[in-house]
CSV table of C-alpha atoms and ligand atoms in Angstrom, one decimal:
chain,number,residue,atom,x,y,z
A,383,MET,CA,86.2,15.4,-13.7
A,384,THR,CA,85.3,18.8,-13.2
A,385,THR,CA,82.1,20.0,-13.7
A,386,PRO,CA,81.2,21.7,-17.1
A,387,SER,CA,79.6,25.5,-17.0
A,388,LEU,CA,76.1,25.9,-18.2
A,389,THR,CA,77.7,27.5,-21.1
A,390,GLU,CA,79.7,24.6,-22.0
A,391,LEU,CA,77.0,22.3,-21.7
A,392,LEU,CA,75.1,24.1,-23.5
A,393,THR,CA,77.2,24.8,-26.5
A,394,ASN,CA,78.7,21.3,-26.5
A,395,PRO,CA,76.3,18.8,-24.8
A,396,SER,CA,79.0,16.1,-25.4
A,397,CYS,CA,81.5,17.3,-23.1
A,398,MET,CA,80.2,15.3,-20.5
A,399,GLU,CA,79.8,11.6,-21.1
A,400,ASP,CA,76.5,10.5,-19.9
A,401,TYR,CA,75.0,14.0,-20.5
A,402,ASP,CA,72.1,13.7,-23.0
A,403,PRO,CA,69.7,16.6,-22.9
A,404,ASN,CA,66.7,14.7,-25.0
A,405,ALA,CA,67.2,11.4,-22.4
A,406,MET,CA,67.9,12.5,-18.9
A,407,SER,CA,66.8,10.1,-15.9
A,408,VAL,CA,65.3,11.7,-13.1
A,409,SER,CA,68.3,10.9,-10.5
A,410,GLN,CA,70.7,12.7,-13.5
A,411,ALA,CA,68.6,15.7,-14.0
A,412,LYS,CA,68.6,15.9,-10.1
A,413,SER,CA,72.5,15.6,-9.7
A,414,TYR,CA,72.9,17.7,-12.7
A,415,ILE,CA,71.0,20.8,-11.0
A,416,ARG,CA,72.8,20.1,-7.7
A,417,GLN,CA,76.1,20.9,-9.2
A,418,TYR,CA,75.0,24.4,-9.6
A,419,LEU,CA,73.5,25.3,-6.6
A,420,GLN,CA,74.8,27.2,-3.4
A,421,ALA,CA,73.4,28.0,-0.1
A,422,VAL,CA,72.7,31.7,0.7
A,423,SER,CA,75.2,32.9,2.9
A,424,HIS,CA,73.6,35.6,4.8
A,425,THR,CA,72.2,35.1,8.5
A,426,GLU,CA,70.0,36.7,10.9
A,427,THR,CA,69.3,36.2,14.7
A,428,LEU,CA,65.8,35.6,15.2
A,429,PRO,CA,63.8,35.2,18.4
A,430,ILE,CA,62.8,31.3,18.7
A,431,HIS,CA,58.9,32.3,18.2
A,432,ASP,CA,59.7,33.5,14.9
A,433,SER,CA,62.5,30.7,13.8
A,434,LEU,CA,60.1,27.7,12.6
A,435,GLY,CA,60.7,26.5,9.2
A,436,ARG,CA,63.8,28.3,9.1
A,437,VAL,CA,67.2,26.9,8.9
A,438,ILE,CA,69.9,26.6,11.6
A,439,ALA,CA,72.8,28.9,10.3
A,440,SER,CA,75.3,27.7,13.3
A,441,ALA,CA,75.2,24.8,15.4
A,442,VAL,CA,73.3,25.1,19.1
A,443,VAL,CA,75.3,23.6,21.5
A,444,SER,CA,73.8,23.4,25.2
A,445,PRO,CA,74.5,25.8,27.8
A,446,HIS,CA,73.0,23.2,30.3
A,447,ASN,CA,72.5,19.7,31.3
A,448,VAL,CA,68.8,18.7,30.8
A,449,PRO,CA,67.6,18.0,33.2
A,450,ASN,CA,69.6,20.1,35.3
A,451,HIS,CA,69.3,18.1,38.4
A,452,HIS,CA,68.9,14.4,39.3
A,453,ASN,CA,64.6,14.2,39.8
A,454,SER,CA,62.0,12.0,40.3
A,455,ALA,CA,60.1,10.2,37.9
A,456,MET,CA,57.6,9.0,40.0
A,457,ASP,CA,55.7,10.2,43.0
A,458,GLY,CA,57.3,8.4,45.8
A,459,TYR,CA,59.7,8.6,48.5
A,460,ALA,CA,63.6,9.1,48.0
A,461,PHE,CA,65.7,7.2,50.4
A,462,LYS,CA,69.0,5.5,50.6
A,463,HIS,CA,69.0,2.1,49.1
A,464,ALA,CA,71.3,0.6,51.5
A,465,ASP,CA,68.7,1.0,54.2
A,466,GLY,CA,67.0,-1.9,52.6
A,467,ILE,CA,63.2,-2.4,53.6
A,468,ASN,CA,63.5,-1.1,57.1
A,469,GLN,CA,61.1,1.2,58.5
A,470,LEU,CA,62.3,4.8,57.4
A,471,HIS,CA,61.2,8.4,59.2
A,472,ILE,CA,59.6,10.7,56.7
A,473,MET,CA,61.2,14.0,56.9
A,474,GLY,CA,59.3,16.3,54.6
A,475,THR,CA,58.1,16.8,51.1
A,476,ALA,CA,60.1,17.6,47.7
A,477,PHE,CA,57.7,19.2,44.9
A,478,ALA,CA,58.6,20.0,41.4
A,479,GLY,CA,60.1,23.6,41.9
A,480,LYS,CA,60.1,23.1,45.4
A,481,PRO,CA,63.1,21.5,46.7
A,482,PHE,CA,63.7,19.7,50.2
A,483,SER,CA,66.2,21.8,51.7
A,484,GLY,CA,67.7,19.2,54.3
A,485,GLU,CA,69.6,15.9,53.7
A,486,VAL,CA,68.6,12.5,53.6
A,487,PHE,CA,70.3,10.3,56.5
A,488,THR,CA,70.4,6.5,57.1
A,489,GLY,CA,66.7,5.6,58.3
A,490,GLN,CA,65.2,8.4,56.6
A,491,CYS,CA,63.2,9.5,53.6
A,492,VAL,CA,61.6,12.4,52.1
A,493,LYS,CA,58.2,12.1,50.0
A,494,VAL,CA,59.1,13.2,46.2
A,495,MET,CA,56.8,14.3,43.7
A,496,THR,CA,57.4,13.7,39.7
A,497,GLY,CA,60.1,16.0,38.7
A,498,ALA,CA,61.4,17.2,42.1
A,499,VAL,CA,64.6,17.4,42.9
A,500,ILE,CA,66.2,14.3,44.7
A,501,PRO,CA,67.2,15.5,47.9
A,502,LEU,CA,70.9,15.3,49.0
A,503,GLY,CA,71.9,11.9,50.4
A,504,ALA,CA,69.0,10.1,48.9
A,505,ASP,CA,69.5,7.7,45.6
A,506,THR,CA,66.7,5.5,45.1
A,507,VAL,CA,62.9,6.3,44.8
A,508,VAL,CA,60.1,4.0,45.4
A,509,MET,CA,56.9,4.4,43.9
A,510,GLN,CA,54.2,5.4,46.5
A,511,GLU,CA,52.1,2.4,45.2
A,512,ARG,CA,55.0,-0.2,46.5
A,513,VAL,CA,54.7,1.2,50.2
A,514,THR,CA,52.7,1.9,53.3
A,515,VAL,CA,52.8,4.7,55.6
A,516,LYS,CA,51.4,4.8,59.3
A,517,ASP,CA,52.5,7.4,62.0
A,518,GLY,CA,54.7,9.2,59.8
A,519,GLN,CA,56.8,6.0,59.1
A,520,LEU,CA,57.4,4.6,55.7
A,521,HIS,CA,57.3,0.9,55.2
A,522,ILE,CA,58.8,-0.4,51.8
A,523,LEU,CA,56.8,-3.6,50.5
A,524,GLU,CA,59.2,-4.1,47.5
A,525,LEU,CA,62.9,-2.8,47.3
A,526,PRO,CA,63.5,-1.2,44.2
A,527,LYS,CA,66.8,-1.2,42.1
A,528,GLN,CA,69.5,1.1,43.5
A,529,GLY,CA,68.9,4.5,41.4
A,530,ALA,CA,65.2,3.4,40.3
A,531,ASN,CA,62.7,5.8,39.5
A,532,ILE,CA,65.7,8.8,39.3
A,533,ARG,CA,66.0,10.9,36.1
A,534,LEU,CA,69.5,11.7,36.0
A,535,ALA,CA,71.0,15.2,35.5
A,536,GLY,CA,72.2,15.4,31.8
A,537,GLU,CA,70.4,12.2,30.8
A,538,ASP,CA,68.4,13.9,28.3
A,539,ILE,CA,71.4,16.6,26.8
A,540,THR,CA,74.7,17.2,28.6
A,541,LEU,CA,76.3,20.3,28.9
A,542,GLY,CA,78.4,21.4,25.6
A,543,GLN,CA,76.7,18.9,23.1
A,544,THR,CA,75.1,20.2,20.1
A,545,VAL,CA,71.4,20.0,19.7
A,546,LEU,CA,70.9,21.2,16.4
A,547,SER,CA,73.3,21.1,13.7
A,548,GLU,CA,73.8,23.6,10.8
A,549,GLY,CA,71.3,22.9,8.2
A,550,HIS,CA,68.6,21.6,10.5
A,551,LEU,CA,65.3,22.7,9.3
A,552,ILE,CA,63.4,24.2,12.6
A,553,ARG,CA,60.4,22.2,13.5
A,554,PRO,CA,57.9,22.5,16.4
A,555,ALA,CA,60.0,20.2,18.7
A,556,ASP,CA,63.0,22.1,18.3
A,557,LEU,CA,61.4,25.4,19.4
A,558,GLY,CA,60.4,23.3,22.5
A,559,LEU,CA,64.0,22.0,22.8
A,560,LEU,CA,65.4,25.3,22.6
A,561,ALA,CA,63.2,27.0,25.1
A,562,SER,CA,64.0,24.0,27.4
A,563,LEU,CA,67.9,25.0,27.3
A,564,GLY,CA,66.6,28.8,28.0
A,565,ILE,CA,67.9,29.9,24.7
A,566,PRO,CA,65.7,33.0,23.7
A,567,THR,CA,67.0,33.7,19.9
A,568,VAL,CA,69.0,31.5,17.3
A,569,SER,CA,71.0,32.4,14.0
A,570,VAL,CA,69.2,31.1,10.8
A,571,TYR,CA,70.0,31.6,7.2
A,572,ARG,CA,67.8,34.5,5.4
A,573,ARG,CA,64.9,33.5,3.5
A,574,LEU,CA,65.1,32.7,-0.4
A,575,LYS,CA,63.4,35.1,-2.3
A,576,VAL,CA,61.7,33.2,-5.1
A,577,ALA,CA,59.3,34.9,-7.8
A,578,PHE,CA,57.1,32.9,-10.3
A,579,PHE,CA,54.8,33.4,-13.2
A,580,SER,CA,52.5,31.3,-15.7
A,581,THR,CA,52.8,31.7,-19.4
A,582,GLY,CA,50.0,31.3,-21.7
A,583,ASP,CA,48.0,33.0,-24.1
A,584,GLU,CA,44.9,30.8,-22.8
A,585,LEU,CA,45.4,31.6,-19.2
A,586,VAL,CA,42.8,33.4,-17.2
A,587,SER,CA,43.3,34.7,-13.4
A,588,VAL,CA,40.2,33.7,-11.1
A,589,GLY,CA,37.6,36.4,-10.6
A,590,LYS,CA,37.3,37.1,-14.4
A,591,PRO,CA,35.0,35.0,-16.9
A,592,LEU,CA,36.2,32.6,-19.3
A,593,ALA,CA,35.8,33.3,-23.2
A,594,GLU,CA,35.8,30.6,-25.3
A,595,GLY,CA,39.2,28.3,-25.2
A,596,GLN,CA,40.5,30.1,-22.0
A,597,ILE,CA,41.3,28.4,-18.8
A,598,TYR,CA,41.8,29.5,-15.4
A,599,ASP,CA,45.6,29.7,-14.1
A,600,SER,CA,45.9,27.2,-11.5
A,601,ASN,CA,49.6,26.7,-11.7
A,602,ARG,CA,50.1,29.8,-10.0
A,603,TYR,CA,48.1,28.6,-6.8
A,604,THR,CA,49.8,25.1,-6.6
A,605,LEU,CA,53.0,26.9,-6.8
A,606,TYR,CA,52.5,29.5,-4.4
A,607,GLY,CA,51.0,26.6,-2.1
A,608,MET,CA,54.1,24.6,-2.6
A,609,LEU,CA,56.6,27.6,-1.7
A,610,ILE,CA,54.7,29.1,1.2
A,611,ARG,CA,55.1,25.2,2.8
A,612,LEU,CA,58.9,25.5,2.2
A,613,GLY,CA,59.0,28.7,4.1
A,614,VAL,CA,60.6,31.0,1.0
A,615,GLU,CA,59.6,34.5,0.3
A,616,VAL,CA,57.4,34.7,-2.5
A,617,SER,CA,56.4,37.0,-5.3
A,618,ASP,CA,53.5,36.3,-7.8
A,619,LEU,CA,54.2,38.0,-11.0
A,620,GLY,CA,51.1,36.6,-12.4
A,621,ALA,CA,50.0,34.8,-15.5
A,622,ILE,CA,51.7,36.5,-18.9
A,623,PRO,CA,50.5,36.0,-22.1
A,624,ASP,CA,52.8,34.3,-24.7
A,625,ASP,CA,54.1,38.1,-25.7
A,626,PRO,CA,57.7,38.1,-26.2
A,627,GLN,CA,57.9,41.9,-24.6
A,628,LEU,CA,56.0,41.3,-21.6
A,629,LEU,CA,57.6,38.0,-21.0
A,630,GLU,CA,60.9,39.6,-21.2
A,631,GLN,CA,59.9,42.3,-19.1
A,632,THR,CA,58.5,40.1,-16.2
A,633,LEU,CA,61.4,37.7,-16.2
A,634,LEU,CA,63.8,40.5,-16.4
A,635,LYS,CA,62.0,42.0,-13.3
A,636,ALA,CA,62.1,38.6,-11.6
A,637,ALA,CA,65.6,37.8,-12.3
A,638,SER,CA,66.7,41.2,-10.9
A,639,GLU,CA,65.1,41.0,-7.4
A,640,ASN,CA,65.2,37.1,-6.4
A,641,ASP,CA,67.1,34.2,-6.0
A,642,VAL,CA,65.1,32.1,-8.0
A,643,VAL,CA,62.7,32.5,-10.7
A,644,ILE,CA,60.1,29.7,-11.6
A,645,THR,CA,57.7,29.6,-14.6
A,646,SER,CA,55.3,27.3,-15.7
A,647,GLY,CA,54.2,26.5,-19.6
A,648,GLY,CA,56.0,27.1,-22.5
A,649,VAL,CA,59.2,24.7,-22.1
A,650,SER,CA,58.1,22.1,-24.5
A,651,VAL,CA,59.8,21.9,-27.8
A,652,GLY,CA,58.2,23.5,-30.8
A,653,GLU,CA,55.7,25.9,-28.8
A,654,ALA,CA,58.5,27.3,-26.3
A,655,ASP,CA,60.0,29.9,-29.0
A,656,HIS,CA,59.5,33.0,-27.1
A,657,MET,CA,60.7,31.7,-23.7
A,658,LYS,CA,63.8,29.9,-25.2
A,659,THR,CA,64.7,33.0,-27.1
A,660,LEU,CA,64.5,35.1,-24.0
A,661,LEU,CA,66.2,32.6,-22.0
A,662,ALA,CA,69.2,32.4,-24.3
A,663,LYS,CA,69.5,36.0,-24.3
A,664,HIS,CA,69.5,36.5,-20.8
A,665,GLY,CA,71.2,33.7,-19.2
A,666,GLU,CA,72.5,29.9,-19.9
A,667,VAL,CA,69.5,27.6,-19.5
A,668,LEU,CA,69.3,23.8,-20.5
A,669,PHE,CA,66.1,22.3,-21.8
A,670,TRP,CA,66.0,18.6,-20.8
A,671,LYS,CA,63.4,16.0,-22.1
A,672,ILE,CA,63.5,14.0,-18.7
A,673,ASN,CA,62.4,10.2,-18.9
A,674,MET,CA,59.4,10.4,-16.7
A,675,LYS,CA,55.9,10.8,-16.4
A,676,PRO,CA,54.0,13.1,-16.1
A,677,GLY,CA,56.9,16.1,-16.4
A,678,ARG,CA,58.8,15.3,-19.4
A,679,PRO,CA,60.3,18.5,-20.3
A,680,LEU,CA,62.2,20.8,-17.9
A,681,ALA,CA,64.0,23.8,-18.3
A,682,TYR,CA,67.1,24.7,-15.5
A,683,GLY,CA,69.5,27.4,-15.9
A,684,LYS,CA,70.7,30.9,-14.6
A,685,LEU,CA,69.6,34.1,-15.8
A,686,HIS,CA,71.9,37.3,-15.7
A,687,THR,CA,70.5,40.6,-15.0
A,688,ASN,CA,73.1,43.8,-14.6
A,689,HIS,CA,74.3,42.8,-11.0
A,690,HIS,CA,72.8,39.7,-10.3
A,691,THR,CA,72.3,36.0,-11.3
A,692,ALA,CA,69.1,34.1,-10.5
A,693,HIS,CA,68.4,30.4,-10.8
A,694,TYR,CA,65.7,29.4,-13.0
A,695,PHE,CA,63.3,26.5,-13.4
A,696,GLY,CA,60.9,26.2,-16.3
A,697,LEU,CA,58.2,23.6,-15.6
A,698,PRO,CA,56.0,22.0,-18.2
A,699,GLY,CA,52.6,23.8,-18.1
A,700,ASN,CA,50.4,20.6,-17.6
A,701,PRO,CA,49.2,20.9,-13.7
A,702,VAL,CA,50.0,17.7,-12.4
A,703,ALA,CA,53.5,17.7,-14.4
A,704,THR,CA,54.1,21.3,-12.8
A,705,MET,CA,53.6,19.8,-9.3
A,706,VAL,CA,55.4,16.3,-9.8
A,707,THR,CA,58.5,18.5,-11.3
A,708,PHE,CA,58.4,21.0,-8.4
A,709,TYR,CA,58.5,18.0,-5.9
A,710,GLN,CA,61.2,16.1,-7.8
A,711,PHE,CA,63.4,18.7,-8.9
A,712,VAL,CA,62.5,22.4,-7.1
A,713,ARG,CA,62.0,21.4,-3.8
A,714,ASP,CA,65.2,19.7,-3.1
A,715,ALA,CA,67.2,22.7,-5.2
A,716,LEU,CA,65.2,25.6,-3.0
A,717,LEU,CA,66.0,23.4,0.3
A,718,HIS,CA,69.8,23.0,-0.9
A,719,MET,CA,69.8,26.8,-1.5
A,720,MET,CA,67.9,27.5,1.8
A,721,GLY,CA,71.2,26.1,3.7
A,722,ALA,CA,69.3,23.0,4.5
A,723,THR,CA,70.6,19.2,4.9
A,724,VAL,CA,68.6,17.8,2.0
A,725,LYS,CA,67.2,14.4,3.2
A,726,PRO,CA,65.1,12.3,0.7
A,727,PHE,CA,61.5,11.7,0.7
A,728,PRO,CA,60.5,8.6,2.8
A,729,THR,CA,59.3,6.1,0.6
A,730,PHE,CA,57.4,2.8,1.5
A,731,LYS,CA,56.6,-0.3,-0.2
A,732,VAL,CA,52.7,-1.5,-0.1
A,733,THR,CA,50.6,-3.9,-2.0
A,734,CYS,CA,49.1,-2.1,-4.9
A,735,THR,CA,45.3,-3.5,-5.4
A,736,ALA,CA,45.1,-2.8,-9.1
A,737,PRO,CA,47.0,-3.6,-12.1
A,738,ILE,CA,49.2,-0.4,-13.8
A,739,LYS,CA,50.2,-0.1,-17.5
A,740,LYS,CA,53.6,1.5,-17.6
A,741,ALA,CA,56.1,1.3,-20.3
A,742,GLN,CA,59.9,0.8,-19.0
A,743,GLY,CA,62.5,3.3,-19.5
A,744,ARG,CA,61.1,6.1,-17.4
A,745,THR,CA,59.9,6.8,-14.1
A,746,GLU,CA,56.4,7.2,-13.4
A,747,PHE,CA,55.0,9.5,-10.7
A,748,GLN,CA,51.2,8.0,-10.3
A,749,ARG,CA,48.5,9.5,-8.3
A,750,GLY,CA,47.3,6.9,-5.7
A,751,LEU,CA,45.2,6.4,-2.6
A,752,LEU,CA,46.7,4.6,0.6
A,753,PHE,CA,43.9,3.2,2.8
A,754,GLU,CA,43.7,0.4,5.7
A,755,SER,CA,42.4,-2.9,5.0
A,756,GLY,CA,42.5,-5.4,8.1
A,757,GLY,CA,45.3,-3.6,9.7
A,758,ASP,CA,48.0,-3.3,6.6
A,759,TRP,CA,48.0,-0.3,4.4
A,760,GLN,CA,47.2,-0.8,0.5
A,761,VAL,CA,47.7,1.4,-2.4
A,762,LYS,CA,45.3,1.8,-5.4
A,763,PRO,CA,46.0,4.1,-8.3
A,764,LEU,CA,43.5,7.0,-9.2
A,765,PRO,CA,41.5,6.3,-12.6
A,766,ASN,CA,42.6,8.9,-14.6
A,767,GLN,CA,46.6,9.4,-14.5
A,768,SER,CA,46.6,12.5,-17.2
A,769,SER,CA,49.0,14.8,-16.4
A,770,GLY,CA,46.4,17.6,-17.1
A,771,VAL,CA,43.8,16.2,-14.4
A,772,LEU,CA,44.6,18.2,-11.4
A,773,SER,CA,41.9,16.7,-9.4
A,774,SER,CA,43.9,13.7,-9.2
A,775,MET,CA,46.3,15.4,-6.7
A,776,SER,CA,43.7,16.7,-4.6
A,777,PHE,CA,41.8,13.6,-4.4
A,778,ALA,CA,45.3,11.2,-3.9
A,779,ASN,CA,47.3,11.2,-0.7
A,780,CYS,CA,50.6,9.5,-2.4
A,781,PHE,CA,52.8,9.0,-5.2
A,782,ILE,CA,53.2,5.7,-6.4
A,783,VAL,CA,56.7,6.0,-7.6
A,784,LEU,CA,57.6,3.2,-10.2
A,785,GLY,CA,61.2,3.3,-11.1
A,786,GLU,CA,62.8,3.3,-14.8
A,787,GLU,CA,62.9,-0.5,-14.6
A,788,ILE,CA,59.4,-1.2,-13.7
A,789,GLY,CA,57.1,-2.6,-16.4
A,790,HIS,CA,53.3,-3.7,-16.4
A,791,LEU,CA,52.5,-4.7,-13.1
A,792,GLU,CA,49.3,-6.8,-11.8
A,793,ALA,CA,47.3,-6.4,-9.1
A,794,GLY,CA,48.7,-7.5,-5.9
A,795,GLU,CA,52.4,-6.4,-6.5
A,796,THR,CA,54.5,-4.3,-4.2
A,797,VAL,CA,55.0,-1.0,-5.1
A,798,SER,CA,56.7,2.0,-3.3
A,799,VAL,CA,54.9,5.1,-2.3
A,800,GLN,CA,55.7,8.7,-1.4
A,801,LEU,CA,53.2,10.0,1.3
A,802,PHE,CA,51.9,13.8,0.4
A,803,GLU,CA,51.5,14.6,4.0
A,804,GLY,CA,54.4,15.9,5.6
A,805,VAL,CA,55.6,17.0,1.7
A,806,ILE,CA,52.7,18.9,0.1
B,2221,LIG,P1,52.5,24.4,-22.1
B,2221,LIG,O1,53.6,23.5,-21.0
B,2221,LIG,O2,52.6,25.3,-22.1
B,2221,LIG,O3,52.6,23.4,-23.2
B,2221,LIG,O4,51.2,23.7,-21.4
B,2221,LIG,C1,50.6,22.6,-21.6
B,2221,LIG,C2,49.1,22.3,-21.1
B,2221,LIG,O5,49.1,22.9,-19.8
B,2221,LIG,C3,48.3,23.1,-22.0
B,2221,LIG,O6,47.2,22.2,-21.7
B,2221,LIG,C4,48.1,24.2,-21.2
B,2221,LIG,O7,46.8,25.0,-21.4
B,2221,LIG,C5,48.3,23.9,-19.6
B,2221,LIG,N1,48.6,25.1,-18.9
B,2221,LIG,C6,50.0,25.7,-18.9
B,2221,LIG,N2,49.9,26.9,-18.2
B,2221,LIG,C7,48.7,26.7,-16.9
B,2221,LIG,C8,48.3,27.0,-16.0
B,2221,LIG,N3,49.3,27.9,-15.4
B,2221,LIG,N4,47.1,26.5,-15.3
B,2221,LIG,C9,46.5,25.7,-16.1
B,2221,LIG,N5,46.9,24.9,-17.1
B,2221,LIG,C10,48.0,25.3,-17.5
B,2222,LIG,MG1,51.9,27.4,-22.9
């Protein structure tokens, strides 16, 4: 079946059989969003130093064998295995970076340091701990297998092998790998531009005093942190009061200059009037009720300005819900748009030490503390799971992911967890 356009979904929600904006599962919502995303196409060439966290735009192929010579894995002596345990005359020494210039003939050996090129004629290295040396003669105590202690040329990487594929997110090991191949620059996708702002009359930015009923805007800070970690170019457009004109100005500025616009707050039904009207006026935005906790309302769509279309994510305002919906929907979507090959979060099963109350039919992302006890890892849910309690995200170190099919759990049952480390 062909994918309906966002407008078709908006005007005729029944055009897709399993589409119900008022009861979306987490996986359905993810796959709907996925259908409307494209990766950026512009690329740039960067010195490898500057490429950490960027996405490889064209596969990197090795211009060499690594290692490029057979070399010694040990400090020892290189010799011909066919000589057996006979006494061998030591002809000289090969150091890492300073090869022995001659050849090894029958009855001869060369002292080799770890990393030294194996001299011509030799085929085996005996460790220095397995020999005795007297008057320039080597006596092997225990004959190693033929080829022992030699790292073969091309053993790590062969000439012409793809070492980093298109879509690979560059990590520290990759910088070293590129350097080990003598590759100074790499072609990567351009950075994604993401603007974000908070909405709400009650919001005050840090540094100003709070009047009664006001709260500090925390979502902009968590969003900033999550986006910076993803390596996108961010634009923080502030905390905007629920004023239609200000919201419209900010939304249009954000949409005209960025690939993606993210807002928090004002997407719940009944309260979202301004945003909803504006989003309908300037784009095609879907409002979904997701079967998840926290983070029930979510808006996704596209915003059109004169010459440009931006993707839009409207996240719920409750601080934990903002983070959870970001991790479950926005993160994957941004990675996809960055050109990266998106991999699922690693999920582990551990024993939960406390009972959990949960309704079936929705996915919950509870905040948990993984701890070690007697050599095993266990998880404890934090006591306050309210979606407004942001400290739970700071104190926790994992999500306890409870699928739709799961109901109440007794202490001692197995649950799935997603570690914050490496993700957050
Ligand atoms: P909303 O999604 O706008 O209905 O907001 C839900 C709850 O989240 C309300 O209690 C808001 O005060 C709170 N909230 C909304 N935006 C923010 C924000 N940027 N920082 C902290 N709390 C927020
Ligand atoms: Mg609000």
